PDB file of C-alpha atoms in Angstrom:
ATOM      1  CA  UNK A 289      99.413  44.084 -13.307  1.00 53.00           C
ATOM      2  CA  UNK A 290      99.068  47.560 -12.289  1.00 68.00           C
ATOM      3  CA  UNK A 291     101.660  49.042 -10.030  1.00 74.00           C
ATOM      4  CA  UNK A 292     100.578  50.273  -6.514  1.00 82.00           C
ATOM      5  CA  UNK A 293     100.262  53.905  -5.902  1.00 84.00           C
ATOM      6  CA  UNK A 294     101.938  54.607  -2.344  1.00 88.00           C
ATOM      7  CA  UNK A 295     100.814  57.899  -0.447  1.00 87.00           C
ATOM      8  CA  UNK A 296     101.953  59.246   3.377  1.00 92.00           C
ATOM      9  CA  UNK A 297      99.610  60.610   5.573  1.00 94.00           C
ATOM     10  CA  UNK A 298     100.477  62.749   8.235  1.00 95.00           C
ATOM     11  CA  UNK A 299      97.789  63.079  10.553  1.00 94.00           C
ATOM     12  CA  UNK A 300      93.807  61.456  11.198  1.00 94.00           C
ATOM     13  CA  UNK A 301      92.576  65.030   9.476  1.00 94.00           C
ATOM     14  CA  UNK A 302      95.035  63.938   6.343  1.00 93.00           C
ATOM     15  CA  UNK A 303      93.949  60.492   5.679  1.00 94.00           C
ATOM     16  CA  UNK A 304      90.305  62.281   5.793  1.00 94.00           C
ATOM     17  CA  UNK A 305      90.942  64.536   3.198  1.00 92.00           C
ATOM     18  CA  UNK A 306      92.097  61.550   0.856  1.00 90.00           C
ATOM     19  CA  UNK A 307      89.410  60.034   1.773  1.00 93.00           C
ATOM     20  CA  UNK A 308      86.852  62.925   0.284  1.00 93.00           C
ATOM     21  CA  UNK A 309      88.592  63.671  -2.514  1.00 89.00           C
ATOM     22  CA  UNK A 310      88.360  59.771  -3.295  1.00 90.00           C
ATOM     23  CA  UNK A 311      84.645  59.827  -2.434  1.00 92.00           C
ATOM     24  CA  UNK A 312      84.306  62.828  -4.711  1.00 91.00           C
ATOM     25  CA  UNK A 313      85.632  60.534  -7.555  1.00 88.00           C
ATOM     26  CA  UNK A 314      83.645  57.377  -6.737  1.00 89.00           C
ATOM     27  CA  UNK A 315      80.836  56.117  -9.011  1.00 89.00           C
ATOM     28  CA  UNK A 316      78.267  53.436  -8.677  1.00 91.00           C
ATOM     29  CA  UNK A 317      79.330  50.047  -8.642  1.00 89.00           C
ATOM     30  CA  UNK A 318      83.253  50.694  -7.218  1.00 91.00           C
ATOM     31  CA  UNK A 319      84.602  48.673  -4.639  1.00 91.00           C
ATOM     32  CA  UNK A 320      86.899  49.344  -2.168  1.00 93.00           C
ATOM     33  CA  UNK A 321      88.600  46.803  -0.201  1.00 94.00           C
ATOM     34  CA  UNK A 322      90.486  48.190   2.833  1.00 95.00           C
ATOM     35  CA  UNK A 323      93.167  46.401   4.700  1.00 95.00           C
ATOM     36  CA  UNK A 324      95.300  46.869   7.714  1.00 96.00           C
ATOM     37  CA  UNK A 325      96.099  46.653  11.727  1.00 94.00           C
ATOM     38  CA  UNK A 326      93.668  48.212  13.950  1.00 92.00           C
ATOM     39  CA  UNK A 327      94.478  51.819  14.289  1.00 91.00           C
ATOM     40  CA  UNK A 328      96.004  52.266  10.874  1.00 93.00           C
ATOM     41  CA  UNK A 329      93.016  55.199   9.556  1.00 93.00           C
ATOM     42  CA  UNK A 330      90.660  52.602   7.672  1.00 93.00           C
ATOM     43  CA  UNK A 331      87.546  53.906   9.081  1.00 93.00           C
ATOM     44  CA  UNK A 332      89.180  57.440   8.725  1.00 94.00           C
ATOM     45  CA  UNK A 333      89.362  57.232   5.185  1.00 95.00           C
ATOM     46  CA  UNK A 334      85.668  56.145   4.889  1.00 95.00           C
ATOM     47  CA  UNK A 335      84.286  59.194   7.461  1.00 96.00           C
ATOM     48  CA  UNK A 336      86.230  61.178   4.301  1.00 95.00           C
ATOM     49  CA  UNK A 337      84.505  58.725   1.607  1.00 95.00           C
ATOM     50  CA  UNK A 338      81.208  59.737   3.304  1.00 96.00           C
ATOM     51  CA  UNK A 339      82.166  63.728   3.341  1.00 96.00           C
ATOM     52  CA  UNK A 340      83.219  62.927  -0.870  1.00 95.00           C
ATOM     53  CA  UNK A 341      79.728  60.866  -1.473  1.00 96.00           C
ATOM     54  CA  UNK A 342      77.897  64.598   0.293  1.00 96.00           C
ATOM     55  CA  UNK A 343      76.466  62.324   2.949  1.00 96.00           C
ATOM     56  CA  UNK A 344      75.236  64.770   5.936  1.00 95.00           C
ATOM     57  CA  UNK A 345      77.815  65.433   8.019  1.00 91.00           C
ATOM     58  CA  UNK A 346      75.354  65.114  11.335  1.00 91.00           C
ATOM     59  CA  UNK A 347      75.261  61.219  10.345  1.00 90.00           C
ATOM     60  CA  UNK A 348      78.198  59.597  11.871  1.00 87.00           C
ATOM     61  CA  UNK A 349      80.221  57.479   9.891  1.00 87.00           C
ATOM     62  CA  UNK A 350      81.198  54.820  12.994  1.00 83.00           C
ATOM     63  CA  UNK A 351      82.983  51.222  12.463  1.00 79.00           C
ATOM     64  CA  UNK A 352      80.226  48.560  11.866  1.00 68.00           C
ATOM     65  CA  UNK A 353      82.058  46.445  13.793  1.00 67.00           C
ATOM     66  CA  UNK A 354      79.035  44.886  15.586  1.00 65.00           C
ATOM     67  CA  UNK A 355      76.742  45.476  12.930  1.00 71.00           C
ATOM     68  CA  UNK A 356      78.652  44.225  10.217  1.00 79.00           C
ATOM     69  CA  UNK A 357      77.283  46.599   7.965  1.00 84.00           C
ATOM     70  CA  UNK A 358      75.897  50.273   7.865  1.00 86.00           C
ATOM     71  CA  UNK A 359      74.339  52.077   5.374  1.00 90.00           C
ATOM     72  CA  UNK A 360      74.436  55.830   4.379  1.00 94.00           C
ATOM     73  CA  UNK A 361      72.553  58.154   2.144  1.00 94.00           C
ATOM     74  CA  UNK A 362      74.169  60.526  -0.169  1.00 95.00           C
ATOM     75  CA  UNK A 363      74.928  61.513  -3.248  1.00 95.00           C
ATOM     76  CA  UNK A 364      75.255  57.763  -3.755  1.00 96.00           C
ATOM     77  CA  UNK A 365      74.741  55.189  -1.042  1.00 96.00           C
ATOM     78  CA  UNK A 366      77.524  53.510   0.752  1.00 96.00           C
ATOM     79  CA  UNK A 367      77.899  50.456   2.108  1.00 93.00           C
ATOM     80  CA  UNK A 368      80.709  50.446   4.749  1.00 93.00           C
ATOM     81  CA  UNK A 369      81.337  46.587   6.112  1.00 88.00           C
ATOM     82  CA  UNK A 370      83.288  45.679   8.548  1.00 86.00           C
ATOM     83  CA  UNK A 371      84.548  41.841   7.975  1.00 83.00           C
ATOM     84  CA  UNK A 372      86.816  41.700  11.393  1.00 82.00           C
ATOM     85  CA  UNK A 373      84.316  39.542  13.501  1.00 77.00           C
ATOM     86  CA  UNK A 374      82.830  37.334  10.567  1.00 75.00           C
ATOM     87  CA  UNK A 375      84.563  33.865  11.185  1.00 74.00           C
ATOM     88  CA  UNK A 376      84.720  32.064   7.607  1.00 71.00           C
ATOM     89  CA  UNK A 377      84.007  32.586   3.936  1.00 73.00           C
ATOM     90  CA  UNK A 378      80.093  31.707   4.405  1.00 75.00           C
ATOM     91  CA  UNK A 379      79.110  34.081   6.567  1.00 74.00           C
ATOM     92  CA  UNK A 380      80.762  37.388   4.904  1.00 68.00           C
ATOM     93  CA  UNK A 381      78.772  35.797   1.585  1.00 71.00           C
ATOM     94  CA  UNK A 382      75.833  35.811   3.732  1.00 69.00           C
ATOM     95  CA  UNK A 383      76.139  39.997   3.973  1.00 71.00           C
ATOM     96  CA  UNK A 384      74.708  40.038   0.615  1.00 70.00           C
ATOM     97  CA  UNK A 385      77.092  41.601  -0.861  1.00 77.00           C
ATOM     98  CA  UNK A 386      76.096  40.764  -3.880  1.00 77.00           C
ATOM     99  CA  UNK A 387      73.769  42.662  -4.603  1.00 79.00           C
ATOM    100  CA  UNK A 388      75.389  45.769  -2.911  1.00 78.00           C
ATOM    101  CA  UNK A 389      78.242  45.254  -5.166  1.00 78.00           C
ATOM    102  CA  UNK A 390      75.985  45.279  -8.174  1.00 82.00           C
ATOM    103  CA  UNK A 391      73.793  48.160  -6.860  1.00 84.00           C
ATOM    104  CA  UNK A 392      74.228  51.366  -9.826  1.00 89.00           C
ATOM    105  CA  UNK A 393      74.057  53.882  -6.964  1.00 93.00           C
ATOM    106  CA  UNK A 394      75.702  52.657  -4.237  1.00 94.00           C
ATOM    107  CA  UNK A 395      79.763  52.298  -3.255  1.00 95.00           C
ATOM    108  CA  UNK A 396      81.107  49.347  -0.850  1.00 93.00           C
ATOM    109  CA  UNK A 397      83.849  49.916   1.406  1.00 94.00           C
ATOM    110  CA  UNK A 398      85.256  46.856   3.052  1.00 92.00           C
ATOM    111  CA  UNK A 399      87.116  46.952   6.104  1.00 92.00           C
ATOM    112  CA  UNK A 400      89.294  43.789   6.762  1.00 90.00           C
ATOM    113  CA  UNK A 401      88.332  43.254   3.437  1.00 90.00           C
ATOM    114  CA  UNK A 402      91.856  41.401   3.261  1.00 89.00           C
ATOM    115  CA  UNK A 403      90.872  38.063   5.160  1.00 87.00           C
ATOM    116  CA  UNK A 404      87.727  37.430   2.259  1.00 85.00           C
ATOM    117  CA  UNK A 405      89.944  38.506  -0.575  1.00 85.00           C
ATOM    118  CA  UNK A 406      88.929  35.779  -2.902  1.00 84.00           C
ATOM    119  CA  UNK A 407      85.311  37.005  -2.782  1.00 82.00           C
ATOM    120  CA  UNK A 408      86.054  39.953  -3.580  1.00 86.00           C
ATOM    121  CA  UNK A 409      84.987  41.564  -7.282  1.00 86.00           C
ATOM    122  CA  UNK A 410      87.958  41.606  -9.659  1.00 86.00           C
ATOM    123  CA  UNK A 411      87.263  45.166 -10.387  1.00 85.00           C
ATOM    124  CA  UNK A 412      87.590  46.487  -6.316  1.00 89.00           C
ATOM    125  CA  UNK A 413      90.487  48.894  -5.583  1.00 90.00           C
ATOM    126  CA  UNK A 414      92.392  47.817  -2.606  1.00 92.00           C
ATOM    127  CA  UNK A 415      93.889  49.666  -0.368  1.00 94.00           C
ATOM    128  CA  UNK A 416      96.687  48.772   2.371  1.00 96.00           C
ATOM    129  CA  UNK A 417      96.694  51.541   5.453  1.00 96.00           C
ATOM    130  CA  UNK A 418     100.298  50.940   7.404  1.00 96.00           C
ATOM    131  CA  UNK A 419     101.721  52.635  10.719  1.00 96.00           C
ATOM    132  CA  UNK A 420     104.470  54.708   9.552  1.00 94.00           C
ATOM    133  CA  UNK A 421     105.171  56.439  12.563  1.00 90.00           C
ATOM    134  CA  UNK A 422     102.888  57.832  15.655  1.00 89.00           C
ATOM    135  CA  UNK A 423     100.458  59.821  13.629  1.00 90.00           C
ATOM    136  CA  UNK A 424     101.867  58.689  10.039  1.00 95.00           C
ATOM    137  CA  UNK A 425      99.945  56.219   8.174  1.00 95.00           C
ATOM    138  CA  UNK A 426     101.538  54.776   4.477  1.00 95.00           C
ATOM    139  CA  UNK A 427      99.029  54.646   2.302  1.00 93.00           C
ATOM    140  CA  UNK A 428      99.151  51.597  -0.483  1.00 92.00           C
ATOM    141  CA  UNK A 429      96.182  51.697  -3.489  1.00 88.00           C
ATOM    142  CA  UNK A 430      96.276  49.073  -5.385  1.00 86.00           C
ATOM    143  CA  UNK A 431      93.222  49.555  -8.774  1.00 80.00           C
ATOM    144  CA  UNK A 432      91.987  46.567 -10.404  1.00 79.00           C
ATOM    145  CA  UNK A 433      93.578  47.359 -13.662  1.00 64.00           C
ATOM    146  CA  UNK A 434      94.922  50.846 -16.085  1.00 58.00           C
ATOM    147  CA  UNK A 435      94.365  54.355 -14.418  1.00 54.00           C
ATOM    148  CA  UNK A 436      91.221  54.792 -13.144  1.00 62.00           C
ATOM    149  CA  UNK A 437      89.345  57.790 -11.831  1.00 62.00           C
ATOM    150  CA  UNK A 438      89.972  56.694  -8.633  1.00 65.00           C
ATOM    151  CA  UNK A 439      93.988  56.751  -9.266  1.00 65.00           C
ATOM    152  CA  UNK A 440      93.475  60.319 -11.027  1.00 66.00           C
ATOM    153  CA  UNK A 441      91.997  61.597  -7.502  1.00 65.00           C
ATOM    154  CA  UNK A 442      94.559  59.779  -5.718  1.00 60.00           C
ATOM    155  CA  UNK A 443      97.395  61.496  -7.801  1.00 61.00           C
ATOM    156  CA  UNK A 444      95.942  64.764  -8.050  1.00 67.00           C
ATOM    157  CA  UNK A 445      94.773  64.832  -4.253  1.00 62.00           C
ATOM    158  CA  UNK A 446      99.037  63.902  -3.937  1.00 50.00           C
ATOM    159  CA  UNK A 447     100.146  66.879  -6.512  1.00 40.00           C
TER     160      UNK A 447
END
């Protein structure tokens, strides 16, 4: 098992930041399953996953949490879900996600992605967002297996 890679952020413009330089890094096909309380920067991090995948920045990146899901164009497409109001195991299936997951230009990001964990792709990076103070957030990446690209941006976006 790979060991979890734990980064502090100390404000909303932070957690942004490692959020692009992620984004920058991302390829088709990754997976990113985002955990935490409300308020903890998970939607942060994917307005900087949008700036990293060059999606305009006049689109706004906004929590799907009515929608479920929202799509963006950019250098890839991304897929940013928001599983807090789906009730059970059938209905986040029923997001087809799938075929987003499979899609060779396209990124997922999952917020909540923690209450469907078992249908989640073995090869998804997950990510834990804490409170560690008023504006500091502890950051916990978890990869699906050895260093990945993803934990090379993380570490040199920490350097």
């Amino acid at each position: 098992m790979t060991t979890p890679l734990v980064w502090t952020s100390h404000s909303p413009e932070h957690t942004l930041a490692f959020g692009e330089r992620l984004g920058r890094a991302m390829a088709g096909g990754d997976v990113l399953a985002l955990s935490g309380p409300l308020g903890s920067g998970k939607t942060q991090l994917v307005k900087g996953l949008a700036r990293g995948l060059e999606i305009p920045a006049d689109e706004p990146i906004v929590s799907p949490t009515f929608v479920l899901v929202r799509e963006y164009a950019g250098r890839l497409k991304l897929y940013h879900i928001d599983a807090y109001r789906l009730g059970d195991t059938e209905e986040f299936d029923l997001l087809g996600l799938d075929e987003m997951y499979t899609q060779p230009d396209a990124v997922v990001a999952i917020e909540w992605a923690d209450r469907f964990a078992e249908l989640l792709p073995a090869t998804c990076h997950q990510i834990e967002l804490e409170h560690a103070g008023e504006s500091d957030r502890r950051l916990t990446l978890t990869p699906p297996g050895d260093v990945t690209r993803l934990v090379q941006a993380w570490l040199a976006g920490v350097a």
